[in-house]
PDB file of C-alpha atoms in Angstrom:
ATOM      1  CA  GLY A   1     103.642 176.203  51.393  1.00 52.00           C
ATOM      2  CA  ALA A   2     100.604 174.311  52.573  1.00 78.00           C
ATOM      3  CA  GLY A   3      98.371 177.304  53.136  1.00 92.00           C
ATOM      4  CA  VAL A   4      97.663 180.777  51.788  1.00 96.00           C
ATOM      5  CA  SER A   5     100.494 183.098  52.733  1.00 96.00           C
ATOM      6  CA  GLN A   6     100.282 186.865  52.922  1.00 97.00           C
ATOM      7  CA  SER A   7     102.959 189.492  53.445  1.00 96.00           C
ATOM      8  CA  PRO A   8     103.569 191.679  55.242  1.00 97.00           C
ATOM      9  CA  SER A   9     101.577 190.722  58.324  1.00 96.00           C
ATOM     10  CA  ASN A  10     101.419 194.329  59.409  1.00 97.00           C
ATOM     11  CA  LYS A  11     102.009 197.544  57.502  1.00 97.00           C
ATOM     12  CA  VAL A  12     101.958 201.080  58.824  1.00 98.00           C
ATOM     13  CA  THR A  13     102.113 203.756  56.170  1.00 97.00           C
ATOM     14  CA  GLU A  14     101.717 207.478  55.948  1.00 97.00           C
ATOM     15  CA  LYS A  15      98.668 208.963  54.300  1.00 97.00           C
ATOM     16  CA  GLY A  16      99.318 209.557  50.614  1.00 97.00           C
ATOM     17  CA  LYS A  17     101.880 206.782  50.202  1.00 98.00           C
ATOM     18  CA  ASP A  18     101.389 203.723  47.987  1.00 98.00           C
ATOM     19  CA  VAL A  19     101.371 200.202  49.451  1.00 98.00           C
ATOM     20  CA  GLU A  20     101.642 196.723  47.968  1.00 98.00           C
ATOM     21  CA  LEU A  21     100.216 193.648  49.648  1.00 98.00           C
ATOM     22  CA  ARG A  22     101.226 190.202  48.539  1.00 98.00           C
ATOM     23  CA  CYS A  23      99.381 186.894  48.466  1.00 98.00           C
ATOM     24  CA  ASP A  24     100.729 183.409  47.749  1.00 97.00           C
ATOM     25  CA  PRO A  25      97.762 181.092  47.229  1.00 96.00           C
ATOM     26  CA  ILE A  26      97.686 177.359  47.771  1.00 95.00           C
ATOM     27  CA  SER A  27      99.524 175.634  44.949  1.00 93.00           C
ATOM     28  CA  GLY A  28      97.145 174.487  42.227  1.00 92.00           C
ATOM     29  CA  HIS A  29      94.319 176.799  43.261  1.00 93.00           C
ATOM     30  CA  THR A  30      93.154 178.684  40.212  1.00 94.00           C
ATOM     31  CA  ALA A  31      90.731 181.025  41.978  1.00 94.00           C
ATOM     32  CA  LEU A  32      92.071 183.828  44.181  1.00 96.00           C
ATOM     33  CA  TYR A  33      90.092 186.409  46.128  1.00 96.00           C
ATOM     34  CA  TRP A  34      90.888 189.594  48.009  1.00 97.00           C
ATOM     35  CA  TYR A  35      88.726 190.812  50.864  1.00 96.00           C
ATOM     36  CA  ARG A  36      89.073 193.453  53.501  1.00 95.00           C
ATOM     37  CA  GLN A  37      87.665 193.763  56.973  1.00 93.00           C
ATOM     38  CA  SER A  38      87.341 197.211  58.430  1.00 91.00           C
ATOM     39  CA  LEU A  39      86.777 197.692  62.156  1.00 87.00           C
ATOM     40  CA  GLY A  40      83.315 196.465  63.148  1.00 82.00           C
ATOM     41  CA  GLN A  41      82.474 195.310  59.641  1.00 85.00           C
ATOM     42  CA  GLY A  42      82.118 191.972  57.960  1.00 86.00           C
ATOM     43  CA  LEU A  43      84.469 190.762  55.272  1.00 91.00           C
ATOM     44  CA  GLU A  44      84.049 192.883  52.168  1.00 93.00           C
ATOM     45  CA  PHE A  45      84.835 191.351  48.760  1.00 93.00           C
ATOM     46  CA  LEU A  46      87.274 193.325  46.652  1.00 96.00           C
ATOM     47  CA  ILE A  47      88.375 191.350  43.575  1.00 96.00           C
ATOM     48  CA  TYR A  48      88.480 187.818  42.207  1.00 94.00           C
ATOM     49  CA  PHE A  49      91.013 186.198  39.887  1.00 95.00           C
ATOM     50  CA  GLN A  50      90.548 183.101  37.789  1.00 94.00           C
ATOM     51  CA  GLY A  51      94.040 182.328  36.596  1.00 93.00           C
ATOM     52  CA  ASN A  52      95.606 185.666  35.726  1.00 94.00           C
ATOM     53  CA  SER A  53      92.422 187.425  34.712  1.00 94.00           C
ATOM     54  CA  ALA A  54      90.012 189.243  36.991  1.00 93.00           C
ATOM     55  CA  PRO A  55      86.431 188.568  35.919  1.00 91.00           C
ATOM     56  CA  ASP A  56      85.026 190.291  38.993  1.00 92.00           C
ATOM     57  CA  LYS A  57      86.454 193.584  40.206  1.00 93.00           C
ATOM     58  CA  SER A  58      83.154 194.833  41.496  1.00 91.00           C
ATOM     59  CA  GLY A  59      84.325 195.253  45.096  1.00 93.00           C
ATOM     60  CA  LEU A  60      87.246 197.592  44.499  1.00 95.00           C
ATOM     61  CA  PRO A  61      86.212 200.762  46.352  1.00 94.00           C
ATOM     62  CA  SER A  62      87.995 203.264  44.126  1.00 94.00           C
ATOM     63  CA  ASP A  63      90.453 203.580  41.273  1.00 95.00           C
ATOM     64  CA  ARG A  64      93.230 203.879  43.853  1.00 97.00           C
ATOM     65  CA  PHE A  65      92.892 200.140  44.313  1.00 97.00           C
ATOM     66  CA  SER A  66      94.288 197.688  41.767  1.00 97.00           C
ATOM     67  CA  ALA A  67      95.456 194.108  41.760  1.00 97.00           C
ATOM     68  CA  GLU A  68      97.284 191.759  39.485  1.00 96.00           C
ATOM     69  CA  ARG A  69      98.115 188.102  39.427  1.00 96.00           C
ATOM     70  CA  THR A  70     101.017 186.557  37.565  1.00 91.00           C
ATOM     71  CA  GLY A  71     101.751 183.001  36.536  1.00 90.00           C
ATOM     72  CA  GLY A  72      98.403 181.948  37.899  1.00 87.00           C
ATOM     73  CA  SER A  73      99.922 182.149  41.345  1.00 93.00           C
ATOM     74  CA  VAL A  74     101.104 185.193  43.318  1.00 96.00           C
ATOM     75  CA  SER A  75      98.847 188.197  43.524  1.00 98.00           C
ATOM     76  CA  THR A  76      99.584 191.782  44.527  1.00 98.00           C
ATOM     77  CA  LEU A  77      97.029 194.272  45.761  1.00 98.00           C
ATOM     78  CA  THR A  78      98.163 197.868  45.338  1.00 98.00           C
ATOM     79  CA  ILE A  79      96.631 200.845  47.043  1.00 98.00           C
ATOM     80  CA  GLN A  80      97.779 204.203  45.722  1.00 98.00           C
ATOM     81  CA  ARG A  81      97.702 207.435  47.696  1.00 98.00           C
ATOM     82  CA  THR A  82      96.487 205.704  50.830  1.00 98.00           C
ATOM     83  CA  GLN A  83      93.809 207.324  52.956  1.00 97.00           C
ATOM     84  CA  GLN A  84      92.984 206.733  56.608  1.00 96.00           C
ATOM     85  CA  GLU A  85      89.770 204.963  55.637  1.00 95.00           C
ATOM     86  CA  ASP A  86      91.890 202.328  53.882  1.00 97.00           C
ATOM     87  CA  SER A  87      93.006 201.091  57.290  1.00 97.00           C
ATOM     88  CA  ALA A  88      91.745 197.523  57.583  1.00 96.00           C
ATOM     89  CA  VAL A  89      92.803 193.900  57.548  1.00 96.00           C
ATOM     90  CA  TYR A  90      93.245 192.750  53.947  1.00 97.00           C
ATOM     91  CA  LEU A  91      92.585 189.055  53.489  1.00 97.00           C
ATOM     92  CA  CYS A  92      93.453 186.873  50.556  1.00 97.00           C
ATOM     93  CA  ALA A  93      91.792 183.535  49.889  1.00 96.00           C
ATOM     94  CA  SER A  94      92.096 180.840  47.275  1.00 95.00           C
ATOM     95  CA  SER A  95      90.047 177.890  46.109  1.00 93.00           C
ATOM     96  CA  LEU A  96      90.587 175.061  43.680  1.00 90.00           C
ATOM     97  CA  ASN A  97      88.348 176.762  41.179  1.00 85.00           C
ATOM     98  CA  GLN A  98      85.459 179.168  41.048  1.00 82.00           C
ATOM     99  CA  LEU A  99      82.930 176.387  41.617  1.00 81.00           C
ATOM    100  CA  ASN A 100      84.186 176.042  45.184  1.00 81.00           C
ATOM    101  CA  THR A 101      82.503 178.554  47.428  1.00 82.00           C
ATOM    102  CA  GLU A 102      84.503 177.490  50.500  1.00 86.00           C
ATOM    103  CA  ALA A 103      87.798 179.310  50.161  1.00 90.00           C
ATOM    104  CA  PHE A 104      90.968 179.028  52.202  1.00 93.00           C
ATOM    105  CA  PHE A 105      92.093 182.260  53.774  1.00 95.00           C
ATOM    106  CA  GLY A 106      95.504 183.652  54.572  1.00 96.00           C
ATOM    107  CA  GLN A 107      96.260 185.303  57.898  1.00 95.00           C
ATOM    108  CA  GLY A 108      95.750 188.770  56.487  1.00 96.00           C
ATOM    109  CA  THR A 109      97.720 192.002  56.321  1.00 97.00           C
ATOM    110  CA  ARG A 110      96.776 194.619  58.878  1.00 96.00           C
ATOM    111  CA  LEU A 111      97.168 197.994  57.167  1.00 97.00           C
ATOM    112  CA  THR A 112      97.258 201.145  59.262  1.00 97.00           C
ATOM    113  CA  VAL A 113      97.327 204.492  57.523  1.00 97.00           C
ATOM    114  CA  VAL A 114      98.508 207.311  59.784  1.00 96.00           C
TER     115      VAL A 114
ATOM    116  CA  ASP B   1      73.117 197.528  53.186  1.00 71.00           C
ATOM    117  CA  GLN B   2      74.087 194.527  55.295  1.00 84.00           C
ATOM    118  CA  GLN B   3      72.495 191.460  53.700  1.00 93.00           C
ATOM    119  CA  VAL B   4      73.838 189.125  56.369  1.00 95.00           C
ATOM    120  CA  LYS B   5      73.538 190.157  59.990  1.00 95.00           C
ATOM    121  CA  GLN B   6      74.964 188.780  63.186  1.00 96.00           C
ATOM    122  CA  ASN B   7      73.314 190.874  65.840  1.00 92.00           C
ATOM    123  CA  SER B   8      75.271 189.539  68.802  1.00 95.00           C
ATOM    124  CA  PRO B   9      78.839 190.828  68.764  1.00 94.00           C
ATOM    125  CA  SER B  10      79.814 188.520  71.603  1.00 96.00           C
ATOM    126  CA  LEU B  11      78.691 185.443  73.503  1.00 97.00           C
ATOM    127  CA  SER B  12      80.069 183.798  76.645  1.00 98.00           C
ATOM    128  CA  VAL B  13      79.302 180.186  77.473  1.00 98.00           C
ATOM    129  CA  GLN B  14      80.435 177.813  80.172  1.00 98.00           C
ATOM    130  CA  GLU B  15      82.545 174.861  79.055  1.00 97.00           C
ATOM    131  CA  GLY B  16      80.409 171.806  78.377  1.00 97.00           C
ATOM    132  CA  ARG B  17      77.259 173.828  77.675  1.00 98.00           C
ATOM    133  CA  ILE B  18      75.698 174.590  74.294  1.00 98.00           C
ATOM    134  CA  SER B  19      76.777 177.624  72.278  1.00 98.00           C
ATOM    135  CA  ILE B  20      74.201 179.020  69.860  1.00 98.00           C
ATOM    136  CA  LEU B  21      75.325 181.592  67.333  1.00 98.00           C
ATOM    137  CA  ASN B  22      72.678 183.286  65.237  1.00 98.00           C
ATOM    138  CA  CYS B  23      72.628 184.813  61.778  1.00 97.00           C
ATOM    139  CA  ASP B  24      69.870 186.547  59.804  1.00 97.00           C
ATOM    140  CA  TYR B  25      69.794 187.369  56.105  1.00 97.00           C
ATOM    141  CA  THR B  26      67.599 189.529  53.926  1.00 96.00           C
ATOM    142  CA  ASN B  27      68.152 188.183  50.410  1.00 94.00           C
ATOM    143  CA  SER B  28      65.712 185.369  49.613  1.00 93.00           C
ATOM    144  CA  MET B  29      67.943 184.345  46.667  1.00 94.00           C
ATOM    145  CA  PHE B  30      70.653 183.092  49.037  1.00 94.00           C
ATOM    146  CA  ASP B  31      70.806 179.322  48.770  1.00 93.00           C
ATOM    147  CA  TYR B  32      74.121 178.386  50.322  1.00 94.00           C
ATOM    148  CA  PHE B  33      75.309 179.286  53.784  1.00 96.00           C
ATOM    149  CA  LEU B  34      78.621 178.870  55.510  1.00 95.00           C
ATOM    150  CA  TRP B  35      80.181 179.382  58.904  1.00 97.00           C
ATOM    151  CA  TYR B  36      83.804 180.387  59.283  1.00 96.00           C
ATOM    152  CA  LYS B  37      85.837 180.427  62.468  1.00 97.00           C
ATOM    153  CA  LYS B  38      88.637 182.898  63.078  1.00 94.00           C
ATOM    154  CA  TYR B  39      91.336 182.869  65.729  1.00 95.00           C
ATOM    155  CA  PRO B  40      93.351 186.051  66.448  1.00 90.00           C
ATOM    156  CA  ALA B  41      96.099 186.744  63.918  1.00 86.00           C
ATOM    157  CA  GLU B  42      94.830 183.952  61.666  1.00 90.00           C
ATOM    158  CA  GLY B  43      92.605 183.935  58.626  1.00 91.00           C
ATOM    159  CA  PRO B  44      89.046 182.582  58.793  1.00 93.00           C
ATOM    160  CA  THR B  45      88.780 178.820  58.374  1.00 94.00           C
ATOM    161  CA  PHE B  46      85.776 177.078  56.908  1.00 94.00           C
ATOM    162  CA  LEU B  47      83.746 175.247  59.526  1.00 96.00           C
ATOM    163  CA  ILE B  48      80.462 173.964  58.145  1.00 96.00           C
ATOM    164  CA  SER B  49      77.952 174.743  55.420  1.00 95.00           C
ATOM    165  CA  ILE B  50      74.354 174.101  54.496  1.00 95.00           C
ATOM    166  CA  SER B  51      72.428 174.204  51.269  1.00 93.00           C
ATOM    167  CA  SER B  52      68.913 175.599  51.157  1.00 91.00           C
ATOM    168  CA  ILE B  53      67.528 172.178  50.229  1.00 92.00           C
ATOM    169  CA  LYS B  54      68.314 171.055  53.777  1.00 92.00           C
ATOM    170  CA  ASP B  55      67.318 172.453  57.146  1.00 94.00           C
ATOM    171  CA  LYS B  56      70.069 170.834  59.198  1.00 96.00           C
ATOM    172  CA  ASN B  57      73.657 169.776  58.720  1.00 96.00           C
ATOM    173  CA  GLU B  58      75.736 168.133  61.398  1.00 97.00           C
ATOM    174  CA  ASP B  59      79.479 167.637  61.713  1.00 96.00           C
ATOM    175  CA  GLY B  60      80.632 166.321  65.051  1.00 97.00           C
ATOM    176  CA  ARG B  61      79.964 168.873  67.752  1.00 97.00           C
ATOM    177  CA  PHE B  62      78.800 171.437  65.183  1.00 98.00           C
ATOM    178  CA  THR B  63      75.300 171.634  63.766  1.00 98.00           C
ATOM    179  CA  VAL B  64      73.911 174.312  61.504  1.00 98.00           C
ATOM    180  CA  PHE B  65      70.153 174.875  61.291  1.00 97.00           C
ATOM    181  CA  LEU B  66      68.462 176.767  58.499  1.00 97.00           C
ATOM    182  CA  ASN B  67      64.983 178.304  58.696  1.00 96.00           C
ATOM    183  CA  LYS B  68      64.288 179.610  55.212  1.00 95.00           C
ATOM    184  CA  SER B  69      60.920 181.122  56.014  1.00 95.00           C
ATOM    185  CA  ALA B  70      62.464 183.195  58.798  1.00 96.00           C
ATOM    186  CA  LYS B  71      65.673 183.824  56.816  1.00 96.00           C
ATOM    187  CA  HIS B  72      67.587 182.674  59.839  1.00 97.00           C
ATOM    188  CA  LEU B  73      70.369 180.239  60.492  1.00 96.00           C
ATOM    189  CA  SER B  74      72.127 179.201  63.631  1.00 98.00           C
ATOM    190  CA  LEU B  75      75.258 177.321  64.599  1.00 98.00           C
ATOM    191  CA  HIS B  76      75.095 175.046  67.609  1.00 98.00           C
ATOM    192  CA  ILE B  77      78.241 173.829  69.323  1.00 98.00           C
ATOM    193  CA  VAL B  78      77.732 171.014  71.800  1.00 97.00           C
ATOM    194  CA  PRO B  79      79.532 170.561  74.096  1.00 98.00           C
ATOM    195  CA  SER B  80      81.437 173.835  73.983  1.00 98.00           C
ATOM    196  CA  GLN B  81      85.181 173.651  74.629  1.00 98.00           C
ATOM    197  CA  PRO B  82      87.679 176.425  75.508  1.00 97.00           C
ATOM    198  CA  GLY B  83      89.364 175.847  72.130  1.00 97.00           C
ATOM    199  CA  ASP B  84      86.130 176.939  70.464  1.00 98.00           C
ATOM    200  CA  SER B  85      86.762 180.488  71.655  1.00 98.00           C
ATOM    201  CA  ALA B  86      87.045 182.480  68.432  1.00 97.00           C
ATOM    202  CA  VAL B  87      85.135 184.837  66.174  1.00 96.00           C
ATOM    203  CA  TYR B  88      82.485 183.102  64.086  1.00 97.00           C
ATOM    204  CA  PHE B  89      81.397 184.541  60.763  1.00 96.00           C
ATOM    205  CA  CYS B  90      78.225 183.624  58.951  1.00 96.00           C
ATOM    206  CA  ALA B  91      78.240 183.926  55.159  1.00 95.00           C
ATOM    207  CA  ALA B  92      75.681 183.433  52.418  1.00 95.00           C
ATOM    208  CA  SER B  93      75.651 183.272  48.642  1.00 93.00           C
ATOM    209  CA  ALA B  94      73.231 182.978  45.765  1.00 91.00           C
ATOM    210  CA  ARG B  95      75.856 181.796  43.274  1.00 85.00           C
ATOM    211  CA  THR B  96      78.951 179.624  43.396  1.00 85.00           C
ATOM    212  CA  GLY B  97      82.276 181.241  44.004  1.00 85.00           C
ATOM    213  CA  ALA B  98      83.704 182.912  47.070  1.00 86.00           C
ATOM    214  CA  ASN B  99      83.429 186.252  45.291  1.00 85.00           C
ATOM    215  CA  ASN B 100      79.687 185.941  45.727  1.00 87.00           C
ATOM    216  CA  LEU B 101      79.793 185.497  49.490  1.00 90.00           C
ATOM    217  CA  PHE B 102      78.210 188.034  51.803  1.00 93.00           C
ATOM    218  CA  PHE B 103      79.604 187.956  55.316  1.00 94.00           C
ATOM    219  CA  GLY B 104      78.178 188.975  58.662  1.00 94.00           C
ATOM    220  CA  THR B 105      80.174 191.071  61.101  1.00 94.00           C
ATOM    221  CA  GLY B 106      81.022 188.109  63.321  1.00 95.00           C
ATOM    222  CA  THR B 107      80.267 186.935  66.853  1.00 97.00           C
ATOM    223  CA  ARG B 108      83.064 186.547  69.361  1.00 97.00           C
ATOM    224  CA  LEU B 109      82.527 183.347  71.346  1.00 98.00           C
ATOM    225  CA  THR B 110      84.252 182.904  74.666  1.00 98.00           C
ATOM    226  CA  VAL B 111      84.020 179.508  76.292  1.00 98.00           C
ATOM    227  CA  ILE B 112      84.788 179.772  79.988  1.00 97.00           C
ATOM    228  CA  PRO B 113      86.622 176.791  81.497  1.00 95.00           C
TER     229      PRO B 113
END
């Protein structure tokens, strides 16, 4: 596709369940980023991929959060044993490479933990 | 600790008038600043940026002003149009890479026809 695509658009899950969020970056973009936006907060950086490796995981809030990227393309963000405070919009972005600070964002996945 | 602050959660402006969105930052190492625009149910889209070596950058109806001594930047939209109604995020970085961006909490602009 032409833009960054995320799925699902919305996800409601029960507390304690695991969830997987998917991101398809723009073709040819080597850098991929995950952010989240909680209610009333700015975008919070989670993790960055360059190719399939993650040189910056500094934003992951706990060890319940993990992410992988395969084939230098699709990325999956996994949240294990979800908690109510995980409820947020999770945004994925990609850029041509890490030298580009202006990234292209997907529409986000709204996660609600009940 | 919020390093980038947008103190006005919302702003309403009449169509045709100027919209001024403000952003303050605390980290003097920030040297690159961006504005993103976000419509409901869409991801943020890059709007305009400015490097710290400049104090003004203009792109059509959009102008960003940077006051380094005050650690303040602003986005001016002239003339404002109803299609400009969106949430505007200010972001700043001290290093290249979107992983080094610090975002404000956003200002919701409503342009009244």
